[in-house]
């Protein structure tokens, strides 16, 4: 009698679970593989839905509420039909060798190809974000500090340069990495603050949010490139964390107090970057630093020839810094004229 009662209870429990699964997660049809297994804190079930996606949800043994969890790793149609219960559970749990992820929500990244039809291998940027750097830009342009804020911005950058010179000396690969971790902060901070300002005031930004975020993204791509050339040591990584934390908060406060000062300081910071990359090129020309082949990510990002070298990479990065110099000095000039950035069209895509 007791055995019969347990059997009836088990059938009722399984039927209840299937009803919940059918209502909230997927439709189980004849021939579908349904997997039940004991799990910590309750019972787990899983089955492929109509899209071929495996869905599983834990439920308690005592019939307490089911927790929805609809995003899982994909199984191929062949695996859905032919795999046994053991291999099915492995796919539900996630195969480490499987890179493709199929979402319950149907969000799928598009297949991207190069102009020649070959597959695009980079996830951090797309072909339409790559470009040819303008190497003809004037590298010697300089804004002479006149006002008090200009002089303050100029000497702030000069003071910050001394500890960098002492720490890195002529290790320009590591120096470039440190420089880019700092240089990528202002664009993000400025774009974020302009974004919030636009929301508060119900007004457009003149494209400056996009322009500043483009600058931050471009600087980050510089970092991703130099990561392929120089591997930072543990203490350099720790230094990056410290410097980034301090610089982010300082620049955030500075931008709130005076955008004209903040942009002017970045303009001078980019002038120092131009100087640093010029010294980098001199060391490459002397042979002090080996002129290794350009990283693949740099070739695709800047549309460089396949046989490009590290020297070519430094050339295009230096040109980028010169463009950032112009944009930030221009932004500061707008503020000095008593106007807001949105009143002047932003130089979007200025490379």
Coordinates of C-alpha atoms in Angstrom, one line a residue:
X1 CA 0.0 0.0 0.0
X2 CA 2.8 2.4 0.9
X3 CA 4.7 1.5 -2.4
X4 CA 1.5 2.3 -4.3
X5 CA 1.1 5.6 -2.6
X6 CA 4.7 6.6 -3.4
X7 CA 4.2 5.7 -7.0
X8 CA 1.0 7.7 -7.3
X9 CA 2.7 10.7 -5.6
X10 CA 5.7 10.5 -8.0
X11 CA 3.4 10.4 -11.0
X12 CA 1.4 13.4 -9.7
X13 CA 4.7 15.4 -9.1
X14 CA 6.1 14.6 -12.5
X15 CA 2.8 15.6 -14.1
X16 CA 2.8 18.9 -12.2
X17 CA 6.3 19.6 -13.3
X18 CA 5.5 18.9 -17.0
X19 CA 2.4 21.2 -16.8
X20 CA 4.6 24.1 -15.4
X21 CA 7.2 23.4 -18.0
X22 CA 4.7 23.4 -20.8
X23 CA 3.0 26.6 -19.7
X24 CA 6.0 28.8 -18.9
X25 CA 9.0 27.4 -20.8
X26 CA 8.4 25.3 -23.8
X27 CA 6.0 22.8 -25.4
X28 CA 7.0 19.2 -25.0
X29 CA 5.8 17.1 -27.8
X30 CA 5.8 13.4 -28.5
X31 CA 9.3 12.0 -29.1
X32 CA 11.0 14.9 -27.2
X33 CA 13.7 13.8 -24.7
X34 CA 12.8 15.0 -21.2
X35 CA 15.5 14.6 -18.5
X36 CA 14.9 14.6 -14.8
X37 CA 17.7 14.5 -12.3
X38 CA 18.1 15.1 -8.6
X39 CA 19.8 18.4 -7.8
X40 CA 20.8 20.2 -4.7
X41 CA 17.8 21.8 -3.1
X42 CA 15.3 20.2 -5.5
X43 CA 14.6 18.5 -8.9
X44 CA 15.8 19.6 -12.3
X45 CA 14.2 18.9 -15.6
X46 CA 15.3 19.8 -19.1
X47 CA 14.1 19.3 -22.7
X48 CA 14.6 20.9 -26.1
X49 CA 12.0 23.5 -27.1
X50 CA 10.7 24.0 -30.6
X51 CA 13.7 26.1 -31.6
X52 CA 16.0 23.3 -30.6
X53 CA 17.3 25.1 -27.5
X54 CA 17.7 23.2 -24.2
X55 CA 15.8 24.8 -21.3
X56 CA 16.1 23.7 -17.8
X57 CA 14.5 25.0 -14.6
X58 CA 14.9 23.9 -11.0
X59 CA 11.9 23.1 -8.9
X60 CA 11.6 22.0 -5.4
X61 CA 10.7 18.5 -4.3
X62 CA 7.7 19.8 -2.4
X63 CA 6.1 21.6 -5.3
X64 CA 7.3 25.1 -4.4
X65 CA 7.6 27.7 -7.2
X66 CA 9.6 27.0 -10.3
X67 CA 12.5 29.4 -11.1
X68 CA 12.8 30.5 -14.7
X69 CA 16.2 30.1 -16.4
X70 CA 15.8 30.2 -20.1
X71 CA 19.3 31.0 -21.5
X72 CA 21.4 27.9 -22.0
X73 CA 24.1 26.7 -24.3
X74 CA 23.0 25.5 -27.7
X75 CA 22.8 21.9 -28.9
X76 CA 22.9 21.0 -32.6
X77 CA 19.9 19.3 -34.1
X78 CA 21.8 16.1 -34.5
X79 CA 22.7 16.1 -30.8
X80 CA 19.1 16.7 -29.8
X81 CA 18.0 13.7 -31.8
X82 CA 20.7 11.2 -31.3
X83 CA 22.5 11.8 -28.0
X84 CA 21.7 9.8 -25.0
X85 CA 20.7 11.2 -21.6
X86 CA 24.3 11.5 -20.4
X87 CA 25.6 13.5 -23.4
X88 CA 22.4 15.6 -23.2
X89 CA 23.2 16.7 -19.7
X90 CA 26.7 17.5 -20.7
X91 CA 25.4 19.9 -23.4
X92 CA 22.9 21.5 -21.0
X93 CA 25.7 22.1 -18.5
X94 CA 27.9 23.6 -21.2
X95 CA 30.7 22.1 -23.3
X96 CA 33.8 24.1 -22.8
X97 CA 34.9 23.5 -26.4
X98 CA 31.6 24.9 -27.7
X99 CA 32.0 28.6 -28.6
X100 CA 28.6 29.3 -30.2
X101 CA 25.9 30.3 -27.8
X102 CA 22.3 30.1 -28.7
X103 CA 20.1 32.2 -26.4
X104 CA 16.5 31.5 -25.4
X105 CA 15.8 35.1 -26.3
X106 CA 16.8 34.6 -29.9
X107 CA 19.6 37.2 -29.9
X108 CA 22.2 36.1 -32.4
X109 CA 25.3 38.0 -33.6
X110 CA 25.3 38.4 -37.3
X111 CA 27.9 36.7 -39.4
X112 CA 30.4 39.4 -40.4
X113 CA 32.8 39.1 -43.3
X114 CA 35.6 41.1 -44.8
X115 CA 35.2 42.8 -48.2
X116 CA 37.0 39.8 -49.7
X117 CA 34.4 37.4 -48.3
X118 CA 36.6 35.9 -45.5
X119 CA 35.2 35.6 -42.0
X120 CA 35.8 38.5 -39.6
X121 CA 37.5 37.2 -36.5
X122 CA 37.4 40.2 -34.2
X123 CA 34.6 40.6 -31.7
X124 CA 35.9 43.8 -30.2
X125 CA 35.3 45.9 -33.4
X126 CA 33.7 45.5 -36.8
X127 CA 35.0 46.1 -40.3
X128 CA 33.0 49.3 -40.6
X129 CA 34.8 50.6 -37.5
X130 CA 38.2 50.2 -39.1
X131 CA 39.8 53.1 -41.0
X132 CA 43.0 54.4 -42.6
X133 CA 44.8 56.8 -40.3
X134 CA 45.5 60.3 -41.6
X135 CA 49.3 60.5 -41.3
X136 CA 49.4 64.0 -42.9
X137 CA 48.2 65.7 -39.7
X138 CA 50.5 68.4 -38.3
X139 CA 52.2 66.9 -35.3
X140 CA 53.9 70.1 -34.1
X141 CA 50.8 72.2 -33.4
X142 CA 50.7 73.4 -29.8
X143 CA 48.4 75.5 -27.7
X144 CA 50.4 78.1 -25.8
X145 CA 48.9 78.5 -22.3
X146 CA 47.7 82.0 -21.7
X147 CA 45.0 81.9 -19.0
X148 CA 45.4 80.7 -15.5
X149 CA 43.4 77.5 -16.2
X150 CA 45.5 76.9 -19.3
X151 CA 48.7 77.1 -17.3
X152 CA 47.3 75.0 -14.6
X153 CA 46.3 72.3 -17.1
X154 CA 49.7 72.5 -18.8
X155 CA 51.8 72.2 -15.7
X156 CA 49.5 69.4 -14.3
X157 CA 50.4 67.3 -17.3
X158 CA 54.1 68.2 -17.1
X159 CA 54.2 67.2 -13.4
X160 CA 52.5 63.9 -14.2
X161 CA 55.1 63.1 -16.8
X162 CA 58.1 63.1 -14.4
X163 CA 57.1 60.0 -12.4
X164 CA 56.3 58.2 -15.7
X165 CA 59.7 59.0 -17.1
X166 CA 61.4 57.7 -13.9
X167 CA 59.3 54.5 -13.8
X168 CA 59.4 53.4 -17.4
X169 CA 62.5 55.2 -18.6
X170 CA 63.0 53.9 -22.2
X171 CA 60.6 50.9 -22.0
X172 CA 58.3 52.5 -24.5
X173 CA 56.1 49.4 -25.0
X174 CA 55.1 49.3 -21.4
X175 CA 55.0 53.1 -21.3
X176 CA 52.5 53.1 -24.2
X177 CA 50.3 50.6 -22.3
X178 CA 50.2 52.8 -19.2
X179 CA 49.6 55.9 -21.3
X180 CA 46.6 54.3 -23.0
X181 CA 45.0 53.1 -19.8
X182 CA 45.0 56.8 -18.7
X183 CA 44.2 58.3 -22.1
X184 CA 41.0 56.2 -22.5
X185 CA 39.5 57.7 -19.3
X186 CA 38.7 61.3 -20.3
X187 CA 36.6 60.5 -23.3
X188 CA 34.4 58.1 -21.3
X189 CA 34.0 60.5 -18.4
X190 CA 33.2 63.5 -20.7
X191 CA 30.8 61.4 -22.8
X192 CA 29.1 60.1 -19.7
X193 CA 28.6 63.5 -18.1
X194 CA 27.3 65.0 -21.3
X195 CA 24.9 62.1 -21.6
X196 CA 23.5 62.8 -18.2
X197 CA 23.4 66.5 -18.9
X198 CA 21.4 65.8 -22.1
X199 CA 18.9 63.7 -20.1
X200 CA 18.5 66.3 -17.4
X201 CA 18.0 69.2 -19.7
X202 CA 16.0 67.5 -22.4
X203 CA 18.4 68.7 -25.1
X204 CA 20.6 67.2 -27.7
X205 CA 24.4 67.1 -27.4
X206 CA 25.4 68.2 -30.9
X207 CA 27.1 64.8 -31.4
X208 CA 29.7 65.4 -28.7
X209 CA 28.6 62.3 -26.7
X210 CA 29.4 60.1 -29.6
X211 CA 32.6 61.9 -30.5
X212 CA 34.0 61.6 -26.9
X213 CA 33.0 57.9 -26.7
X214 CA 34.7 57.3 -30.0
X215 CA 37.8 58.8 -28.6
X216 CA 37.7 56.5 -25.5
X217 CA 37.1 53.5 -27.8
X218 CA 40.0 54.5 -30.0
X219 CA 42.3 54.8 -27.0
X220 CA 41.2 51.4 -25.8
X221 CA 42.0 49.9 -29.1
X222 CA 45.5 51.3 -28.8
X223 CA 45.8 49.4 -25.5
X224 CA 44.5 46.2 -27.1
X225 CA 47.2 46.6 -29.8
X226 CA 50.1 47.2 -27.4
X227 CA 49.0 44.3 -25.2
X228 CA 50.2 42.1 -28.2
X229 CA 53.6 43.8 -28.2
X230 CA 54.5 44.1 -24.5
X231 CA 53.2 42.0 -21.7
X232 CA 52.7 43.9 -18.4
X233 CA 54.2 42.6 -15.2
X234 CA 52.1 42.1 -12.1
X235 CA 53.3 45.3 -10.5
X236 CA 52.6 47.2 -13.6
X237 CA 49.0 45.9 -13.6
X238 CA 48.7 46.9 -10.0
X239 CA 50.0 50.4 -10.9
X240 CA 47.4 50.7 -13.7
X241 CA 44.6 49.9 -11.2
X242 CA 45.9 52.5 -8.8
X243 CA 46.5 55.2 -11.4
X244 CA 43.2 54.6 -13.2
X245 CA 41.3 54.8 -9.9
X246 CA 42.9 58.1 -8.9
X247 CA 42.8 59.7 -12.4
X248 CA 39.1 58.7 -13.1
X249 CA 37.9 60.4 -9.9
X250 CA 40.2 63.4 -10.3
X251 CA 39.1 64.0 -13.9
X252 CA 35.5 63.4 -13.1
X253 CA 35.6 66.1 -10.4
X254 CA 37.7 68.4 -12.7
X255 CA 35.1 68.1 -15.5
X256 CA 32.3 68.9 -13.2
X257 CA 34.0 72.0 -12.0
X258 CA 35.4 73.2 -15.3
X259 CA 35.0 71.5 -18.7
X260 CA 37.2 74.0 -20.3
X261 CA 40.1 73.0 -17.9
X262 CA 39.4 69.3 -18.4
X263 CA 39.5 69.4 -22.2
X264 CA 42.5 71.7 -22.2
X265 CA 44.4 69.2 -19.9
X266 CA 43.5 66.3 -22.2
X267 CA 44.8 68.4 -25.2
X268 CA 48.2 68.8 -23.4
X269 CA 48.1 65.1 -22.4
X270 CA 47.8 64.2 -26.1
X271 CA 50.7 66.5 -26.9
X272 CA 52.8 64.6 -24.5
X273 CA 51.6 61.3 -26.1
X274 CA 52.8 62.6 -29.5
X275 CA 56.2 63.3 -27.9
X276 CA 56.3 59.8 -26.3
X277 CA 55.5 58.0 -29.6
X278 CA 58.0 60.1 -31.5
X279 CA 60.7 58.9 -29.0
X280 CA 59.4 55.4 -29.5
X281 CA 59.9 55.8 -33.2
X282 CA 63.5 57.0 -32.7
X283 CA 64.3 53.9 -30.6
X284 CA 62.9 51.7 -33.3
X285 CA 64.9 53.5 -36.0
X286 CA 68.1 53.0 -33.9
X287 CA 67.4 49.3 -33.5
X288 CA 67.2 49.6 -29.7
X289 CA 63.7 48.2 -29.9
X290 CA 63.1 45.3 -32.3
X291 CA 60.8 46.3 -35.2
X292 CA 58.6 43.2 -35.0
X293 CA 55.7 42.4 -37.3
X294 CA 52.5 44.4 -36.6
X295 CA 49.9 42.6 -34.5
X296 CA 47.0 41.2 -36.6
X297 CA 44.5 43.3 -34.7
X298 CA 46.4 46.5 -35.7
X299 CA 46.5 45.4 -39.4
X300 CA 42.7 45.0 -39.5
X301 CA 41.8 48.0 -37.3
X302 CA 43.9 50.6 -39.2
X303 CA 43.6 48.7 -42.6
X304 CA 47.4 48.4 -42.8
X305 CA 49.2 46.3 -45.4
X306 CA 49.8 42.7 -44.4
X307 CA 53.6 43.1 -44.1
X308 CA 53.3 46.1 -41.7
X309 CA 55.6 46.4 -38.7
X310 CA 55.6 47.8 -35.2
X311 CA 56.9 51.1 -36.6
X312 CA 53.8 51.4 -38.9
X313 CA 51.6 50.8 -35.8
X314 CA 53.3 53.5 -33.8
X315 CA 52.9 55.9 -36.7
X316 CA 49.2 55.5 -36.9
X317 CA 48.7 55.6 -33.1
X318 CA 50.7 58.9 -33.0
X319 CA 48.4 60.3 -35.7
X320 CA 45.4 59.3 -33.7
X321 CA 46.8 61.1 -30.6
X322 CA 47.3 64.2 -32.8
X323 CA 43.6 64.1 -33.8
X324 CA 42.5 63.7 -30.1
X325 CA 44.7 66.7 -29.3
X326 CA 42.9 68.9 -31.8
X327 CA 39.4 67.7 -30.7
X328 CA 40.0 68.5 -27.0
X329 CA 41.7 71.8 -27.6
X330 CA 38.8 72.7 -29.9
X331 CA 36.3 71.7 -27.2
X332 CA 38.1 73.8 -24.6
X333 CA 38.1 76.8 -27.0
X334 CA 34.3 76.4 -27.4
X335 CA 33.9 76.7 -23.6
X336 CA 36.3 79.7 -23.5
X337 CA 34.0 81.5 -26.0
X338 CA 31.2 81.2 -23.5
X339 CA 29.3 78.6 -25.6
X340 CA 28.3 75.0 -24.9
X341 CA 29.6 72.0 -26.9
X342 CA 26.2 71.3 -28.4
X343 CA 26.3 74.6 -30.2
X344 CA 29.1 73.4 -32.4
X345 CA 29.0 70.3 -34.5
X346 CA 31.1 67.5 -33.0
X347 CA 34.0 66.1 -35.1
X348 CA 32.5 62.6 -35.3
X349 CA 34.8 60.2 -37.1
X350 CA 37.7 62.6 -37.0
X351 CA 40.7 60.3 -37.3

